[in-house]
Short mmCIF file of C-alpha atoms in Angstrom, two decimals:
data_model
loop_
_atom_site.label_atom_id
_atom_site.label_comp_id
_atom_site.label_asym_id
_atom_site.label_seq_id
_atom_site.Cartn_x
_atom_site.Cartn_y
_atom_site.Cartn_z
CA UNK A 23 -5.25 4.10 -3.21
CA UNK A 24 -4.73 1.60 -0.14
CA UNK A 25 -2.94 -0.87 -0.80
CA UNK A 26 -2.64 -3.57 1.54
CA UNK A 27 1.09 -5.24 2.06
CA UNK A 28 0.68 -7.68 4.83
CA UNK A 29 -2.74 -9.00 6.62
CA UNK A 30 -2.70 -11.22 9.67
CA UNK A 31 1.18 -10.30 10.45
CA UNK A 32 2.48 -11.33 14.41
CA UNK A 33 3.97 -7.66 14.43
CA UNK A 34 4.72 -5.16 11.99
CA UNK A 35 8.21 -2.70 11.89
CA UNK A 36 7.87 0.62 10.41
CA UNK A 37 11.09 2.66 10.25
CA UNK A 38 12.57 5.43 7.88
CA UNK A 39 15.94 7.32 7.84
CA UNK A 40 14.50 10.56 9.32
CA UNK A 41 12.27 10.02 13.27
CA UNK A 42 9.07 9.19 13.38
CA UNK A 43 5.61 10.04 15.28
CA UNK A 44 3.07 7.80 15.21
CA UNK A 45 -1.04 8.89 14.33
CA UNK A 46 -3.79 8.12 16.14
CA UNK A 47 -7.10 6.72 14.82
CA UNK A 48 -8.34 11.12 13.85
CA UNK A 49 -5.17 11.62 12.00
CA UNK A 50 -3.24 13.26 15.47
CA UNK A 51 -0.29 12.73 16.87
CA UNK A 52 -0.50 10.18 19.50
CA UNK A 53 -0.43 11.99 22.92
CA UNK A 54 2.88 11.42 24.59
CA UNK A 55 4.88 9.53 21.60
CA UNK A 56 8.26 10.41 20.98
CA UNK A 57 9.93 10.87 17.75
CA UNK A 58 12.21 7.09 16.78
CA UNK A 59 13.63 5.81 13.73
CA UNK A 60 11.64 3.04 13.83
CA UNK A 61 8.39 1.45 15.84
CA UNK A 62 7.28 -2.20 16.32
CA UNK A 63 3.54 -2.63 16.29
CA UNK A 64 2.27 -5.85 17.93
CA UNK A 65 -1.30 -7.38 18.69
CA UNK A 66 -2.43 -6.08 22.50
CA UNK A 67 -5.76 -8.08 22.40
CA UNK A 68 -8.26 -7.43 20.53
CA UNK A 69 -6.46 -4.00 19.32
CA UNK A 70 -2.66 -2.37 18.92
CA UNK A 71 0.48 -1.43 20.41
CA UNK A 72 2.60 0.97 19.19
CA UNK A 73 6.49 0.34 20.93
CA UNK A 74 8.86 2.74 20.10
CA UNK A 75 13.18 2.17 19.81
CA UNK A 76 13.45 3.68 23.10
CA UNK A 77 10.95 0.85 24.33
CA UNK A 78 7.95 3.20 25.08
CA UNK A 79 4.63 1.68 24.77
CA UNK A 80 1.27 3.37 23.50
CA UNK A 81 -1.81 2.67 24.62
CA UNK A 82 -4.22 0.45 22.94
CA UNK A 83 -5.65 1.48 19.37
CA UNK A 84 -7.34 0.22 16.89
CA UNK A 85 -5.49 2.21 14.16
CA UNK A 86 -2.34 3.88 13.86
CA UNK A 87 -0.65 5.91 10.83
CA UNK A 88 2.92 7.25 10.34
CA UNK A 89 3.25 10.26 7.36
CA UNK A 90 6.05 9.96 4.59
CA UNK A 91 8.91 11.48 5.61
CA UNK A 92 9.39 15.40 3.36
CA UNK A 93 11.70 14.83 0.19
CA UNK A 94 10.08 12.09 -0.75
CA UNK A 95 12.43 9.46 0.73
CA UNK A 96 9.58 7.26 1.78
CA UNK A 97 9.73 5.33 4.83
CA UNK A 98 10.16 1.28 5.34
CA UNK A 99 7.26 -1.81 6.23
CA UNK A 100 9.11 -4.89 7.22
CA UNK A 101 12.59 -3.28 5.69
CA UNK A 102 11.19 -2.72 2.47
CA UNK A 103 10.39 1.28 1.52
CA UNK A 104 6.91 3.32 0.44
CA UNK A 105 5.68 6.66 -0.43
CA UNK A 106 2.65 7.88 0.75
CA UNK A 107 1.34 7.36 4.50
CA UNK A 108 1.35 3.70 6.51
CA UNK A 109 -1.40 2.50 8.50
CA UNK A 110 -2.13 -0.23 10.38
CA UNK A 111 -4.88 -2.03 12.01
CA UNK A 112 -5.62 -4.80 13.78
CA UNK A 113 -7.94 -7.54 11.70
CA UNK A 114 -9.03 -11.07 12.86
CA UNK A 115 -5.39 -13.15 13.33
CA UNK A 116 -2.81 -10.29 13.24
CA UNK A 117 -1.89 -6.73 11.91
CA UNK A 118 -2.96 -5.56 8.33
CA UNK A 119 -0.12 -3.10 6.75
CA UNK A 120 -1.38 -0.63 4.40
CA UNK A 121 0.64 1.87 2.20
CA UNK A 122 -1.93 4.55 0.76
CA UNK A 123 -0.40 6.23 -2.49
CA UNK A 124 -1.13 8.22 -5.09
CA UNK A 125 -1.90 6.31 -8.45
CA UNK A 126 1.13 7.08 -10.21
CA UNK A 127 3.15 6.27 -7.11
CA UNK A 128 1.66 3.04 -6.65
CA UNK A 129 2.04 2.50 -11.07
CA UNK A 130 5.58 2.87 -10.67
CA UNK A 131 6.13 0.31 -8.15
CA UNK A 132 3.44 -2.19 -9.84
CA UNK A 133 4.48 -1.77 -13.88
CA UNK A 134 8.29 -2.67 -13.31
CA UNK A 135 7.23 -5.82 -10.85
CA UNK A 136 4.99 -6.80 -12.52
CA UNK A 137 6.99 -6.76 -15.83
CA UNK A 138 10.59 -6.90 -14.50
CA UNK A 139 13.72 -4.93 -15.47
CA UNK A 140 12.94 -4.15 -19.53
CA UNK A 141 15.61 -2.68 -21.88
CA UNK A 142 14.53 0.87 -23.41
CA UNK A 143 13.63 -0.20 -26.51
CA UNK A 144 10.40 -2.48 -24.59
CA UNK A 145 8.76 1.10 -23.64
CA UNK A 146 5.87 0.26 -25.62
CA UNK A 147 5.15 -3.17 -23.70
CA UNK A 148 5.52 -1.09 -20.43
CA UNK A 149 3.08 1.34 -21.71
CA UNK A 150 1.00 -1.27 -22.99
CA UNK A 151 1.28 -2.72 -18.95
CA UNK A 152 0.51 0.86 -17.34
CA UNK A 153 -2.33 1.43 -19.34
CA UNK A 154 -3.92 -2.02 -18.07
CA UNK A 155 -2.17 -1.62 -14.69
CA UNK A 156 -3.91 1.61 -14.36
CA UNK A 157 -7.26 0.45 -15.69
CA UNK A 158 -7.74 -2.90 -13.46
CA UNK A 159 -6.82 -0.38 -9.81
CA UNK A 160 -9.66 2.19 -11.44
CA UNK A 161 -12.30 -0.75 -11.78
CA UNK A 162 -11.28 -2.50 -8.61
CA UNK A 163 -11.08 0.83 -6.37
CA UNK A 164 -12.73 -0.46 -2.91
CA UNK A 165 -12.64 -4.40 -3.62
CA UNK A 166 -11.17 -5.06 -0.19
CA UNK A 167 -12.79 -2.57 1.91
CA UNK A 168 -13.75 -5.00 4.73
CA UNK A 169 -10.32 -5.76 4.59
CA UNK A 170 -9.58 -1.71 5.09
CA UNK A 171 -8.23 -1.52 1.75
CA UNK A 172 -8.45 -1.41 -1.85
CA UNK A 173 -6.12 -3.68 -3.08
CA UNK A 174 -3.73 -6.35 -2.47
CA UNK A 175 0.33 -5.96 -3.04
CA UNK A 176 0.20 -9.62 -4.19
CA UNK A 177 -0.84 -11.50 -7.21
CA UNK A 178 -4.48 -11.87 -5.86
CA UNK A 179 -4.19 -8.36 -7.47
CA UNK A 180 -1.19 -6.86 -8.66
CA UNK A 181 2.38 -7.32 -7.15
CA UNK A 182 3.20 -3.76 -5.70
CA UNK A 183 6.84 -3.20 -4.63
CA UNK A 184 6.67 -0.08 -3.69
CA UNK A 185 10.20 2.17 -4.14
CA UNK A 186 12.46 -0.93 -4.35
CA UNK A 187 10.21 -1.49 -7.94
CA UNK A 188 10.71 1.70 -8.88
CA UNK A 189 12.62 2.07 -12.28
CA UNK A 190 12.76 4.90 -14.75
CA UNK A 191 11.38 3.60 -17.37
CA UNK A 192 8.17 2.54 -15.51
CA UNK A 193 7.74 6.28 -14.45
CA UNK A 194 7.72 7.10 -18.12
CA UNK A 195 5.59 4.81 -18.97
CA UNK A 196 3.45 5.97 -16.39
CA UNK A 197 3.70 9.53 -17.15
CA UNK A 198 2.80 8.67 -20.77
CA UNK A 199 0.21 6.85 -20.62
CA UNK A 200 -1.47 9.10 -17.80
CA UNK A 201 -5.75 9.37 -18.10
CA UNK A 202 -5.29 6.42 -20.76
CA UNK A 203 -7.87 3.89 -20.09
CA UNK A 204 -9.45 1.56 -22.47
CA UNK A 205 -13.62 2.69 -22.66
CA UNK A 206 -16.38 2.62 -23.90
CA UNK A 207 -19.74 4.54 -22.89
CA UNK A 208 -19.29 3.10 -19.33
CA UNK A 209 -16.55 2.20 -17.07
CA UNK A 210 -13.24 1.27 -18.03
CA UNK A 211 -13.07 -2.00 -19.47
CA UNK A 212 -11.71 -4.77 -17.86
CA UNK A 213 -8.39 -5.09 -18.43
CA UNK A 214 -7.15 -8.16 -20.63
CA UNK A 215 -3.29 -9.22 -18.91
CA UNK A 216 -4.29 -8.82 -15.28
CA UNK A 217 -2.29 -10.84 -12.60
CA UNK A 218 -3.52 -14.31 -11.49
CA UNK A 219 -6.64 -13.95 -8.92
CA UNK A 220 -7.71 -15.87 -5.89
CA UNK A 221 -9.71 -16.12 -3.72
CA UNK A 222 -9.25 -13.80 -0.61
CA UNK A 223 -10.37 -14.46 2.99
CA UNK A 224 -13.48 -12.27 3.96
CA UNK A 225 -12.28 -10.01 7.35
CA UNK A 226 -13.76 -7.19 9.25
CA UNK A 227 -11.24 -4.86 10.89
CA UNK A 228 -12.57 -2.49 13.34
CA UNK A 229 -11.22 0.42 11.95
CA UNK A 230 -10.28 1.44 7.84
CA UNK A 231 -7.83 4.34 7.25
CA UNK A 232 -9.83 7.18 5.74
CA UNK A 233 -10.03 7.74 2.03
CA UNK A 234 -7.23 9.66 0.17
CA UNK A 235 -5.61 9.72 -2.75
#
């Protein structure tokens, strides 16, 4: 999934505990870039710059990625920490941020924002949340593609938080409720308590990470 966590930002940071390398548009290693904790990624015209802590400056791009960090430690978008792999792109006013994650990944850090801290004897309600949590990102896979993502972190879809969301007891419920979607001789039904919609402005970026998980 590709979740998109900030469209038509001035600059985005990305940073993580362990140094970074940015990735070119073909999934490389940018020629030249150095390893830093964190990077800055500004508007350079119509594209991207990549600056690192040390203050060195990439050439333009249209798209840039940065891997997860191994051990699963995730790395930060604005201060506030992922798993999976960051890209970002330019798009009409700004930078679009996008976290792609696995679907359990991204259930963990939608079920417990979405429902908020829950005592252990609620695990059926956060079951009950995963299972439509899980069904509404299956049906709405690709909704925002000419944004150059799938979904929105906000309400307009569901409110992702990524690790800082994270609780046990959404993982469970997660891992419980895993392949369980309401359906019926088609696709899976539309889910019934689905976050508030609205309507989102139409944009064509010049570049979409590819597809993964």
């Amino acid at each position: 999934l590709r979740i998109g966590l900030t469209v038509g930002a001035v600059s985005v940071r990305v940073s993580s505990e362990t140094a970074l390398r940015p990735l070119g548009p073909d999934g490389t290693p940018m020629p030249g870039s150095p390893l830093a904790l964190f990077w800055t990624i500004v508007a350079d015209g119509p594209a991207l710059a990549l600056v690192a802590a040390d203050g060195w400056r990439s050439s333009r791009t249209d798209l840039a990625g940065f891997d997860a960090p191994p051990g699963g430690t995730g790395r930060s978008v604005d201060d506030r920490p992922y798993r999976g792999r960051t890209y970002v792109l330019r798009d009409r006013t700004g930078i679009t941020a996008i976290d792609q994650v696995g679907l359990e990944s991204y259930l963990a850090g939608v079920v417990s924002a979405e429902m908020g801290r829950r005592d252990s004897d609620e695990t059926e309600a956060l079951a009950a949340q995963a299972v439509v949590s899980r069904t509404y990102a299956i049906r709405n896979l690709g909704k925002r593609h000419a944004d150059g993502f799938d979904l929105s972190a906000t309400v307009v879809d569901q409110v992702y938080g990524g690790i800082r969301a994270d609780t046990p007891l959404g993982w469970t419920a997660g891992r419980a409720t895993s392949g369980n979607l309401p359906a019926f001789r088609g696709p899976p039904t539309p889910p019934f308590l689905v976050s508030r919609r609205a309507r989102w402005p139409g944009r064509a970026p010049r570049a979409r990470p590819p597809r993964g998980p």
